[in-house]
Amino acid sequence: MESITGIVDIYLFYSDSNGYSVFKLEDGTSCVGNLPKLNEGDRVELSGNWVEHPRYGKQFKIENANISYPVTESGIIKYLGSGMIHGIGPVTAQRIVSKFGEATLDIFDNNIERLIEVEGIGKKKLDAIIEGWQEQKSARSVMLFLQSNGISATYSLKIYKEYGDAAPDLIQKNPYRLISDIWGIGFKIADGIGKSLGFTGDDPFRLKAGIIHTLQQAVKDGHTFLPKDLLIKEASYILQADVGYSDTLFEDLEENGEIHTHNSNVYISGFYRAEREIESSINALLSVTPQKPPKLDKVLNSFEENYSNEQLEAIRTSYAEKMLIITGGPGTGKTTTLKGIIELFQTFDKKIMLAAPTGRAAKRMTEVIGLEAKTIHRLLEYNPKENAFVINEDNPLETDLLIVDEISMIDTLLMHNLIIAISSNTTLILVGDIDQLPSVGAGNVLKDLIASKQIPVIELNTIFRQAKDSDIIINAHRINKGEMPALSFIGETDFVFLDESNNKNIPQKILRLCSDELPRKFDFNPVEDIQILSPIYKGDVGVTTLNKLFQNELNESATVYSQGDKIFKANDKVMQLRNNYDKNVFNGDIGFVVGTNNESKIMYVSFEGKMVNYKFEELDEITLAYAVTVHKSQGSEFPCIIMPLTTSHYMMLQRNLLYTAITRATKLLILIGTKRALAMGVNNNKVRNRFTSLFKV
């Protein structure tokens, strides 16, 4: 490697996502490499090699960089006037250097209060300059340390914001703490940092982090625990080291409160506690005997003409028990049943609340029931500053009846926060479809609650006359029974199958449907009314490919953000990828890009009319949503669903996935692919079991 020195003159390009930089030195040398954002006027010592770019010519490719202060007056003026310090612009920088000359930066380091001698700098401005100088010095050294250890610019910034000046010391002691402290940094990245810092493959910090990582991966797959033997096997494979040789690793993690072991099953501690507290809260609620109001039987008798026997049983049970589960497929009258229950409670002047796991599900519940429904987070009044719910076991909900829809979507942790906030005065009714996909988060709450036989369950099976007019509903029930849907129709239908065996033709066929045929025939908005669902992310008909195609072809708006492969245009349809309580947006929420403020480095996204601001470094939280996976569509309904079905999806073709996708459509469903792939999905009822212990311990 060679070394060169010089003064940064002008930036030609800088990427916030990975720190990739292209800049020129004062002598005209072009430099490229990944490093923190420098300031014009920085004096740099660069190590690297000369390369020849086919378009831009000779460049110095940077491997390592050291930054020192500029030494000339012109360099100091450019450095201070670059905007890096609040309160100093080019004019003030000129005045400071005119006063102190080449000793200026020594004054900043050792006697900064003397800046009060400079014209235009008063006490208030001096305080701002002192604060800004200290911040940039600290940030600069920390960012250099982080990026010299292979951490991207985006993650470096997140780490600095989390740890501040202590970052180098904390990371050198234990780089694996980044996994739990910094969202987006997984074991692979932390392990790479650990290796660069000299941590060996059998270092206890690494092995314990690997155990937690394995459990976290299990959580992502829906499990609340792993059998210890399986955990040891999987963790040892990931780490390429034996984690079963000593119980000390597990004892340390248990003493530290990170894991809990019960009956040779190992949990991340929060999940064990959540399952047990769900059980105790439910048992406490079920132990309460509801008070029977006068004239209850007379009121119930008046309901008999308007409801089926199944529905009447649910309505009666709602006043006889403190907790009830109502389950059933599409068209079986769940909404009608809920309206009956609400009418019954209203007859006796009871307070009623409705809730659902997601914003879209809550909005739909509001529309079909006619009363306001809230998301569970809003119902429980989540406080992002405290990272806690205001409504909890010490401050429970004040309502006589709480109905929660789409219970199949609720994972263990959310169910825990909900159930502990239910007082003994409340009747809790959970509504869902047990045949849909389980929650994205860990647990199998609805299935486990029903299997426990602790809670009254009413299953609605009768398909009502108006629902029988929908081929979507008829075929959803056929698929759920393991029968092939009817694909030959006479006349109009809301269930369409388009045969196409060549995967490469499918994206263009979907595009034609969205851009021309469906808007023309049904007056659908191509983006708002039509949702593409795919079982997978990769491949010709995967979510990633379809999103790029539709962004290019359906959105003619200007690009407002571009870094690497991540491109957003105004009016892009996007989805939130994680729960962000600070912003009050949650995993699966769909919004639309409004625009950006490049000066503030903020992008604006509208979610159901609510404006949310994202700093550019936070844009890894959202992704394009013209196409989404079936899992991400849970709890939502769309006028039109289009779903490619090919044998390349065979790993994901399961009956409950197909059933869930079909039941997202309210007016039109289009499957495009092969009958063989459809048959594979219908016949595959091997649902992957989840390790959960709700009511099983």
XYZ file of C-alpha atoms in Angstrom:
697
model
C 0.000 0.000 0.000
C 1.004 3.584 -0.617
C 0.354 6.649 1.522
C -0.619 10.169 0.504
C -1.534 13.319 2.428
C -3.615 16.287 1.451
C -6.485 18.669 2.190
C -10.074 17.677 1.356
C -11.247 20.186 -1.248
C -14.640 19.063 -2.590
C -17.025 16.114 -2.246
C -18.328 14.546 -5.438
C -20.406 11.803 -3.753
C -21.201 10.425 -0.292
C -23.482 7.501 0.652
C -25.205 7.635 4.039
C -25.842 3.891 3.903
C -22.263 2.632 3.705
C -19.997 5.701 3.835
C -18.821 5.263 0.241
C -17.082 8.526 -0.649
C -15.686 10.196 -3.727
C -13.824 13.454 -3.119
C -10.913 15.503 -4.434
C -7.921 16.821 -2.576
C -6.659 20.347 -3.136
C -3.993 19.019 -5.504
C -6.707 17.471 -7.700
C -6.238 13.843 -6.572
C -9.455 11.815 -6.808
C -10.026 9.562 -3.784
C -12.591 6.793 -3.265
C -13.388 4.556 -0.301
C -15.658 3.811 2.648
C -15.103 6.192 5.541
C -16.997 8.678 7.695
C -18.073 11.970 6.136
C -15.119 14.342 6.133
C -15.234 18.109 6.136
C -13.823 20.311 3.420
C -10.497 21.515 4.787
C -9.728 18.279 6.662
C -6.085 17.294 6.482
C -5.979 13.560 5.727
C -3.335 10.859 5.691
C -4.578 8.102 3.387
C -3.288 4.562 2.862
C -4.335 2.532 -0.145
C -3.586 1.844 -3.796
C -3.856 3.632 -7.110
C -6.507 2.259 -9.461
C -7.598 3.147 -12.986
C -11.341 3.737 -13.367
C -12.550 3.145 -16.967
C -14.597 6.368 -16.895
C -13.038 8.625 -14.246
C -9.390 7.764 -14.718
C -6.737 7.535 -12.036
C -8.063 7.342 -8.453
C -6.640 6.598 -5.016
C -8.579 3.728 -3.426
C -8.550 4.255 0.344
C -7.991 1.384 2.773
C -7.243 3.405 5.906
C -7.557 7.083 6.804
C -6.208 9.297 9.553
C -7.515 12.815 9.941
C -5.596 15.729 11.385
C -6.288 19.409 11.537
C -5.397 21.625 8.564
C -2.258 23.713 9.067
C -2.662 26.617 6.645
C -4.924 29.602 7.283
C -6.929 28.924 4.113
C -7.366 25.289 5.128
C -8.502 26.262 8.633
C -11.050 28.742 7.208
C -12.456 26.066 4.893
C -12.490 23.527 7.741
C -14.287 25.729 10.277
C -16.608 27.242 7.680
C -17.810 23.885 6.359
C -20.894 23.926 8.623
C -19.741 21.156 10.932
C -20.022 23.402 14.016
C -23.294 25.132 14.824
C -22.713 28.883 14.965
C -19.736 29.022 12.601
C -20.184 29.761 8.917
C -17.689 31.038 6.339
C -17.847 34.663 7.565
C -17.316 33.791 11.231
C -14.553 31.342 10.267
C -12.773 34.139 8.368
C -13.010 36.444 11.396
C -11.679 33.785 13.785
C -8.682 32.967 11.591
C -7.988 36.676 11.017
C -7.735 37.025 14.803
C -5.711 33.911 15.675
C -4.027 32.849 12.411
C -2.403 29.416 12.307
C -2.847 29.110 16.087
C -6.653 29.011 15.640
C -7.162 25.292 16.195
C -4.822 25.297 19.178
C -7.087 28.015 20.631
C -10.117 25.764 20.007
C -8.470 22.853 21.819
C -6.855 24.654 24.726
C -8.392 28.103 25.255
C -11.692 28.150 23.378
C -13.169 30.865 25.629
C -10.915 33.368 23.833
C -13.284 33.235 20.854
C -15.301 35.864 22.732
C -12.632 38.301 21.481
C -13.827 37.781 17.892
C -16.285 40.300 16.467
C -19.823 38.857 16.283
C -19.290 36.136 18.923
C -21.219 36.763 22.126
C -21.708 34.583 25.194
C -24.664 32.641 23.733
C -22.894 31.969 20.450
C -19.712 31.004 22.264
C -21.593 28.402 24.305
C -23.048 26.906 21.107
C -19.596 26.802 19.480
C -18.038 25.114 22.531
C -20.760 22.461 22.540
C -20.493 21.882 18.791
C -16.674 21.627 18.876
C -16.739 18.988 21.603
C -19.459 17.004 19.825
C -17.656 16.889 16.506
C -14.338 15.941 18.132
C -15.951 13.068 20.012
C -18.071 11.929 17.095
C -15.134 12.059 14.690
C -12.893 9.801 16.773
C -15.705 7.357 17.565
C -16.877 7.133 13.948
C -13.310 6.508 12.758
C -12.903 3.709 15.302
C -16.184 2.090 14.293
C -15.634 2.254 10.549
C -12.045 1.077 10.850
C -13.570 -2.081 12.352
C -15.835 -2.695 9.392
C -19.014 -1.004 10.652
C -20.953 0.903 7.983
C -21.578 4.632 8.259
C -25.279 4.095 8.992
C -24.664 1.654 11.846
C -21.774 3.782 13.131
C -24.154 6.696 13.513
C -26.721 4.513 15.327
C -24.024 3.168 17.638
C -22.698 6.640 18.413
C -26.213 7.863 19.218
C -26.720 4.895 21.563
C -23.337 4.811 23.339
C -21.857 8.270 22.746
C -18.160 8.685 23.563
C -18.140 5.350 25.412
C -18.666 3.402 22.164
C -15.023 2.343 21.530
C -14.514 1.178 25.114
C -17.830 -0.710 25.288
C -17.345 -2.415 21.922
C -13.734 -3.384 22.616
C -14.890 -5.068 25.827
C -17.819 -6.877 24.216
C -18.794 -6.243 20.582
C -21.609 -8.792 20.873
C -23.679 -6.404 22.982
C -24.449 -4.595 19.706
C -26.873 -7.401 18.788
C -29.344 -6.500 21.528
C -28.598 -2.772 21.699
C -28.679 -1.706 18.039
C -31.626 -2.654 15.812
C -30.375 -4.069 12.509
C -27.063 -5.411 13.816
C -27.287 -9.165 13.969
C -24.863 -11.828 15.065
C -23.044 -11.927 11.730
C -22.091 -8.244 11.815
C -21.170 -8.309 15.506
C -19.111 -11.467 14.993
C -17.187 -9.794 12.167
C -16.385 -6.885 14.485
C -15.385 -9.324 17.198
C -12.958 -11.087 14.882
C -11.421 -7.773 13.769
C -10.887 -6.931 17.460
C -9.189 -10.287 18.118
C -11.987 -12.223 19.824
C -11.401 -15.975 19.444
C -13.993 -18.480 18.245
C -14.460 -19.935 21.742
C -14.559 -16.646 23.635
C -17.357 -16.859 26.246
C -18.822 -13.528 25.094
C -19.091 -14.978 21.579
C -20.550 -18.314 22.693
C -23.171 -16.701 24.935
C -24.085 -14.280 22.164
C -24.424 -17.257 19.816
C -26.819 -18.993 22.198
C -28.986 -15.873 22.471
C -28.789 -15.400 18.686
C -30.012 -18.973 18.147
C -32.940 -18.375 20.499
C -33.716 -15.082 18.755
C -33.752 -16.875 15.404
C -36.145 -19.393 16.915
C -38.362 -16.509 18.048
C -38.373 -15.200 14.471
C -39.561 -18.654 13.389
C -42.439 -18.429 15.869
C -41.046 -20.429 18.807
C -41.146 -19.223 22.401
C -38.473 -21.740 23.477
C -36.152 -24.444 22.162
C -35.438 -27.821 23.774
C -31.952 -27.534 25.237
C -30.510 -30.395 23.174
C -31.761 -28.775 19.953
C -30.505 -25.359 21.078
C -27.022 -26.735 21.733
C -26.989 -28.498 18.367
C -28.108 -25.419 16.395
C -25.943 -22.935 18.298
C -22.862 -25.144 17.918
C -23.473 -25.356 14.170
C -23.844 -21.584 13.806
C -20.775 -20.865 15.956
C -18.696 -23.767 14.654
C -17.829 -24.305 18.297
C -19.153 -26.566 21.048
C -21.531 -24.750 23.402
C -22.551 -27.919 25.230
C -19.203 -28.684 26.836
C -19.970 -26.638 29.957
C -23.089 -25.607 31.851
C -21.341 -22.380 32.848
C -22.469 -20.574 29.695
C -26.132 -21.314 30.399
C -25.741 -20.625 34.136
C -24.227 -17.197 33.409
C -27.022 -16.333 30.998
C -29.649 -17.477 33.513
C -28.057 -15.560 36.397
C -27.990 -12.475 34.190
C -31.723 -12.858 33.531
C -31.301 -13.393 29.775
C -32.658 -16.956 29.624
C -34.905 -19.218 31.681
C -34.735 -23.010 31.672
C -37.747 -25.151 32.566
C -38.138 -28.885 31.949
C -34.992 -28.839 29.733
C -36.564 -26.149 27.557
C -34.700 -22.855 27.194
C -36.568 -19.571 26.809
C -35.533 -15.982 26.364
C -36.688 -14.912 29.815
C -39.426 -12.527 28.676
C -41.266 -15.282 26.817
C -41.370 -17.677 29.758
C -42.702 -14.936 31.998
C -45.232 -13.804 29.373
C -46.718 -17.293 28.897
C -47.066 -17.899 32.624
C -48.671 -14.492 33.250
C -51.097 -15.031 30.357
C -52.181 -18.274 32.032
C -52.586 -16.768 35.497
C -54.486 -13.729 34.156
C -56.882 -15.902 32.160
C -57.462 -18.229 35.097
C -58.190 -15.247 37.331
C -60.673 -13.837 34.826
C -62.433 -17.184 34.344
C -62.815 -17.613 38.099
C -65.150 -14.600 38.243
C -68.881 -15.401 38.054
C -70.723 -12.827 35.910
C -73.740 -11.186 37.478
C -76.973 -11.982 35.637
C -78.993 -8.806 35.072
C -82.800 -8.815 35.458
C -84.750 -9.591 32.285
C -81.649 -11.156 30.616
C -83.594 -14.249 29.501
C -86.400 -12.116 28.081
C -83.914 -10.018 26.082
C -82.154 -13.137 24.811
C -85.457 -14.645 23.708
C -86.086 -11.568 21.560
C -82.877 -12.343 19.622
C -83.989 -15.782 18.437
C -85.637 -14.676 15.189
C -82.569 -12.858 13.860
C -79.718 -15.276 14.598
C -78.738 -18.876 13.892
C -78.387 -21.387 16.711
C -74.569 -21.049 16.635
C -74.796 -17.272 16.818
C -77.370 -17.387 19.627
C -75.101 -19.686 21.614
C -72.263 -17.161 21.257
C -74.523 -14.275 22.295
C -75.798 -16.172 25.366
C -72.272 -17.276 26.354
C -71.008 -13.693 26.167
C -73.106 -12.862 29.239
C -72.574 -16.174 31.013
C -68.746 -16.233 30.910
C -66.016 -13.654 31.468
C -64.067 -14.861 28.446
C -65.108 -16.337 25.109
C -63.403 -17.290 21.842
C -65.439 -17.046 18.616
C -63.848 -18.642 15.585
C -64.989 -19.358 12.034
C -64.102 -18.914 8.395
C -65.284 -16.217 5.976
C -69.038 -15.879 5.494
C -69.949 -17.702 8.707
C -71.443 -14.654 10.394
C -68.741 -13.557 12.843
C -69.571 -9.886 12.282
C -73.319 -10.461 12.695
C -72.637 -12.373 15.900
C -70.532 -9.547 17.282
C -73.269 -7.038 16.473
C -75.687 -9.211 18.442
C -73.346 -9.348 21.440
C -72.846 -5.586 21.302
C -76.601 -5.016 21.097
C -77.084 -7.240 24.154
C -74.524 -5.330 26.229
C -75.899 -1.993 25.034
C -79.360 -3.061 26.208
C -77.967 -3.058 29.741
C -76.004 0.219 29.275
C -72.611 -1.455 29.361
C -69.407 0.229 28.225
C -67.940 -1.417 25.112
C -64.494 -1.255 23.503
C -63.238 -2.807 20.253
C -59.655 -3.542 19.264
C -57.501 -5.307 16.668
C -53.752 -5.939 16.296
C -53.118 -3.622 13.320
C -54.324 -0.254 12.109
C -55.863 -1.728 8.966
C -57.676 -4.439 10.930
C -58.974 -1.850 13.408
C -60.164 0.384 10.571
C -62.014 -2.520 8.942
C -63.569 -3.482 12.265
C -64.811 0.096 12.695
C -66.382 0.012 9.233
C -68.229 -3.309 9.608
C -69.302 -2.985 13.260
C -70.115 0.719 13.292
C -68.236 1.514 16.528
C -64.695 2.853 16.825
C -62.025 0.177 17.062
C -58.477 0.906 18.182
C -55.205 -0.887 17.694
C -54.181 -2.793 20.812
C -51.220 -0.441 21.244
C -53.494 2.582 21.131
C -56.034 0.902 23.398
C -53.336 0.241 25.996
C -51.839 3.730 25.468
C -48.272 2.823 24.657
C -45.778 5.417 25.919
C -42.628 5.320 23.751
C -40.606 7.469 26.158
C -41.149 4.957 28.955
C -41.198 1.945 26.598
C -44.288 0.752 28.452
C -48.076 0.666 28.299
C -49.969 3.167 30.444
C -52.857 0.687 30.698
C -51.493 -2.336 32.560
C -52.103 -4.586 35.556
C -51.859 -1.610 37.927
C -54.036 0.612 35.747
C -56.459 -1.737 33.943
C -58.958 -0.958 31.209
C -62.229 0.508 32.375
C -64.818 -1.233 30.228
C -67.533 -3.845 30.620
C -66.905 -5.552 27.285
C -63.760 -5.769 25.159
C -63.922 -7.451 21.749
C -60.598 -8.171 20.031
C -60.663 -9.201 16.369
C -58.013 -11.018 14.283
C -56.760 -12.866 17.347
C -54.771 -15.267 15.125
C -52.371 -12.359 14.488
C -51.655 -11.714 18.159
C -48.309 -13.035 19.334
C -47.319 -14.039 22.845
C -45.866 -10.713 23.980
C -48.791 -8.637 22.717
C -51.287 -11.078 24.254
C -49.421 -10.761 27.533
C -49.677 -6.966 27.562
C -53.359 -7.187 26.649
C -54.503 -9.828 29.127
C -52.770 -8.356 32.186
C -54.636 -5.081 31.517
C -58.083 -6.783 31.717
C -59.858 -6.252 35.029
C -62.277 -8.678 36.669
C -65.115 -6.309 35.704
C -64.521 -6.887 31.982
C -65.839 -9.559 29.651
C -63.205 -10.419 27.028
C -64.232 -11.807 23.635
C -61.537 -12.953 21.211
C -62.479 -13.393 17.561
C -60.443 -15.051 14.827
C -59.977 -17.752 12.229
C -57.897 -20.652 13.515
C -57.171 -21.860 9.976
C -55.258 -18.729 8.998
C -51.506 -18.371 9.340
C -50.295 -17.959 12.917
C -48.854 -14.657 14.114
C -45.688 -13.251 12.592
C -44.313 -12.895 16.114
C -43.524 -15.793 18.403
C -46.304 -17.966 19.759
C -49.448 -19.684 18.555
C -51.867 -17.945 20.880
C -55.254 -18.711 19.304
C -54.443 -22.375 18.672
C -52.986 -22.847 22.166
C -55.929 -21.142 23.887
C -58.432 -23.341 22.048
C -56.378 -26.497 22.672
C -56.174 -25.705 26.392
C -59.940 -26.316 26.765
C -59.860 -23.742 29.560
C -61.861 -21.105 27.678
C -65.354 -21.409 26.158
C -65.114 -21.642 22.343
C -67.922 -21.116 19.830
C -67.076 -22.279 16.304
C -69.260 -20.842 13.536
C -69.567 -23.266 10.607
C -72.684 -22.261 8.683
C -72.025 -20.330 5.466
C -74.838 -17.822 5.034
C -76.777 -17.269 1.825
C -75.170 -13.970 0.848
C -71.708 -15.480 1.348
C -72.630 -18.398 -0.927
C -72.790 -15.925 -3.812
C -69.020 -15.372 -3.480
C -66.730 -17.874 -5.172
C -63.891 -16.467 -3.050
C -65.641 -17.637 0.124
C -66.845 -20.945 -1.334
C -63.388 -21.801 -2.641
C -61.675 -20.675 0.573
C -63.750 -23.239 2.462
C -63.050 -25.910 -0.167
C -59.301 -25.284 0.144
C -59.567 -25.366 3.915
C -61.090 -28.864 3.662
C -58.267 -30.000 1.362
C -60.396 -29.814 -1.792
C -59.337 -28.168 -5.046
C -61.232 -24.923 -5.740
C -63.696 -24.879 -8.633
C -61.869 -23.322 -11.585
C -64.485 -23.579 -14.346
C -67.207 -21.009 -14.194
C -70.155 -19.928 -16.262
C -70.536 -16.147 -16.309
C -68.999 -13.703 -13.875
C -66.925 -14.758 -10.879
C -64.846 -13.085 -8.183
C -62.353 -16.007 -8.175
C -60.139 -16.124 -11.268
C -57.362 -18.552 -12.156
C -55.013 -17.667 -15.052
C -52.888 -20.537 -16.332
C -49.237 -19.593 -16.956
C -46.374 -22.073 -16.706
C -43.521 -19.705 -17.604
C -42.473 -17.763 -14.515
C -40.818 -15.053 -16.584
C -44.154 -14.144 -18.223
C -46.039 -13.709 -14.958
C -44.723 -10.266 -13.870
C -45.713 -8.637 -17.178
C -49.134 -10.299 -17.071
C -49.706 -8.958 -13.555
C -48.522 -5.532 -14.705
C -51.030 -5.498 -17.577
C -53.821 -6.485 -15.207
C -52.948 -3.686 -12.782
C -52.208 -0.922 -15.266
C -54.979 -1.551 -17.801
C -57.501 -4.386 -17.555
C -58.608 -4.153 -13.915
C -58.816 -0.337 -13.697
C -60.780 -0.295 -16.958
C -63.201 -3.076 -16.007
C -63.616 -2.540 -12.254
C -62.427 1.049 -11.786
C -59.714 -0.187 -9.398
C -56.880 2.142 -8.426
C -53.786 0.140 -9.512
C -51.901 0.902 -6.290
C -54.495 1.496 -3.577
C -57.120 -1.131 -4.500
C -54.897 -3.914 -5.834
C -52.443 -5.785 -3.649
C -50.005 -8.350 -5.008
C -49.168 -11.202 -2.638
C -46.275 -13.566 -3.175
C -45.190 -16.493 -1.008
C -41.495 -15.602 -1.391
C -39.090 -12.657 -1.632
C -36.682 -13.884 -4.306
C -37.067 -15.134 -7.868
C -38.938 -14.035 -10.988
C -42.256 -13.708 -9.150
C -40.868 -12.832 -5.725
C -41.714 -9.689 -3.786
C -38.386 -7.986 -4.549
C -38.620 -8.352 -8.340
C -42.295 -7.381 -8.479
C -41.749 -4.279 -6.352
C -38.977 -2.973 -8.607
C -41.064 -3.613 -11.717
C -44.156 -1.888 -10.345
C -42.234 1.063 -8.973
C -40.717 1.627 -12.401
C -43.887 1.065 -14.408
C -46.726 2.338 -12.210
C -45.115 5.317 -10.478
C -44.011 8.147 -12.734
C -43.167 10.465 -9.817
C -39.664 11.771 -9.207
C -37.132 9.854 -7.121
C -36.848 11.460 -3.685
C -34.258 9.139 -2.127
C -31.622 6.865 -3.643
C -28.832 5.002 -1.890
C -27.544 1.808 -3.463
C -30.434 -0.567 -4.172
C -32.836 1.405 -1.986
C -34.843 3.837 -4.108
C -37.998 5.677 -3.130
C -40.209 7.866 -5.292
C -42.934 10.249 -4.233
C -46.246 8.329 -3.970
C -44.496 4.959 -3.558
C -46.518 2.397 -1.631
C -44.398 1.307 1.357
C -44.640 -0.962 4.388
C -43.228 -0.651 7.903
C -40.995 -3.629 8.763
C -40.790 -3.392 12.555
C -42.789 -2.076 15.464
C -41.650 1.495 16.089
C -43.425 2.746 19.177
C -41.782 6.168 19.022
C -43.389 6.782 15.632
C -46.573 4.859 16.479
C -46.234 2.699 13.345
C -46.111 -1.070 13.415
C -44.910 -4.088 11.497
C -47.128 -4.469 8.408
C -48.567 -0.936 8.322
C -48.886 0.364 4.739
C -48.328 4.003 3.786
C -47.344 6.252 0.899
C -44.200 8.334 0.442
C -44.966 12.056 0.449
C -41.497 13.510 -0.126
C -38.178 14.382 1.489
C -36.329 17.281 3.037
C -32.782 16.710 1.832
C -31.403 19.469 4.023
C -32.809 17.832 7.173
C -32.305 14.339 5.689
C -35.889 13.339 6.455
C -38.443 11.408 4.396
C -42.177 11.856 5.012
C -44.598 8.918 4.797
C -48.377 9.085 5.210
C -50.000 6.140 7.042
C -53.788 6.403 6.766
C -53.426 10.216 6.772
C -50.961 10.250 9.711
C -47.632 11.826 8.691
C -44.520 10.035 9.936
C -40.967 11.375 9.635
C -38.016 9.067 8.913
C -34.421 10.160 9.179
C -32.463 8.819 6.215
C -30.582 6.418 8.490
C -33.956 4.960 9.587
C -35.107 4.040 6.087
C -34.101 0.419 6.633
C -37.397 0.229 8.571
C -39.562 0.586 5.451
C -39.728 -1.182 2.100
C -41.761 -1.023 -1.099
C -45.200 -2.627 -0.765
C -46.681 -2.921 -4.259
C -46.055 -6.608 -3.552
C -45.823 -8.114 -0.050
C -45.622 -11.590 1.409
C -48.777 -13.346 2.551
C -47.553 -13.186 6.156
C -47.289 -9.392 5.946
C -50.870 -9.143 4.617
C -52.461 -10.661 7.716
C -55.177 -8.551 9.244
C -55.681 -6.582 6.042
C -58.296 -6.802 3.312
C -58.076 -5.373 -0.201
C -60.654 -5.046 -2.973
C -58.404 -7.082 -5.274
C -55.661 -9.612 -4.566
C -53.341 -10.979 -7.249
C -51.142 -13.898 -6.282
C -48.596 -15.768 -8.421
C -48.521 -19.511 -7.739
C -45.654 -21.508 -9.205
C -43.855 -24.701 -8.304
C -40.748 -22.628 -7.561
C -42.673 -21.672 -4.389
C -42.899 -25.314 -3.304
C -41.191 -24.703 0.061
C -43.869 -22.145 0.976
C -46.923 -23.720 -0.643
C -49.048 -24.619 2.366
C -52.805 -24.809 2.760
C -53.038 -22.192 5.520
C -50.889 -19.766 3.497
C -53.113 -20.186 0.430
C -56.255 -19.894 2.554
C -54.983 -16.729 4.257
C -54.092 -15.119 0.922
C -57.476 -15.870 -0.645
C -59.423 -14.499 2.312
C -57.641 -11.107 2.021
C -59.683 -10.319 -1.123
C -63.121 -8.707 -0.773
C -64.168 -8.198 -4.426
C -61.778 -10.050 -6.727
C -59.097 -12.709 -6.385
C -56.741 -13.607 -9.242
C -54.363 -16.559 -9.011
C -51.830 -16.763 -11.829
C -49.575 -19.778 -12.307
C -50.069 -23.522 -12.616
C -52.740 -25.926 -11.377
C -49.953 -28.175 -10.160
C -48.687 -25.436 -7.818
C -52.249 -24.799 -6.644
C -52.721 -28.503 -5.930
C -49.436 -28.601 -4.014
C -50.680 -25.812 -1.769
C -54.104 -27.363 -1.234
C -52.690 -30.803 -0.397
C -49.882 -29.619 1.893
C -51.392 -29.357 5.341
C -48.133 -30.053 7.166
C -48.076 -26.908 9.262
C -44.706 -26.475 10.907
C -45.127 -26.958 14.633
C -44.052 -24.160 16.921
C -42.407 -24.756 20.270
C -44.801 -23.010 22.652
C -45.855 -23.833 26.208
C -48.997 -21.768 26.802
C -51.197 -23.932 29.054
C -48.819 -26.849 28.441
C -46.398 -26.615 31.383
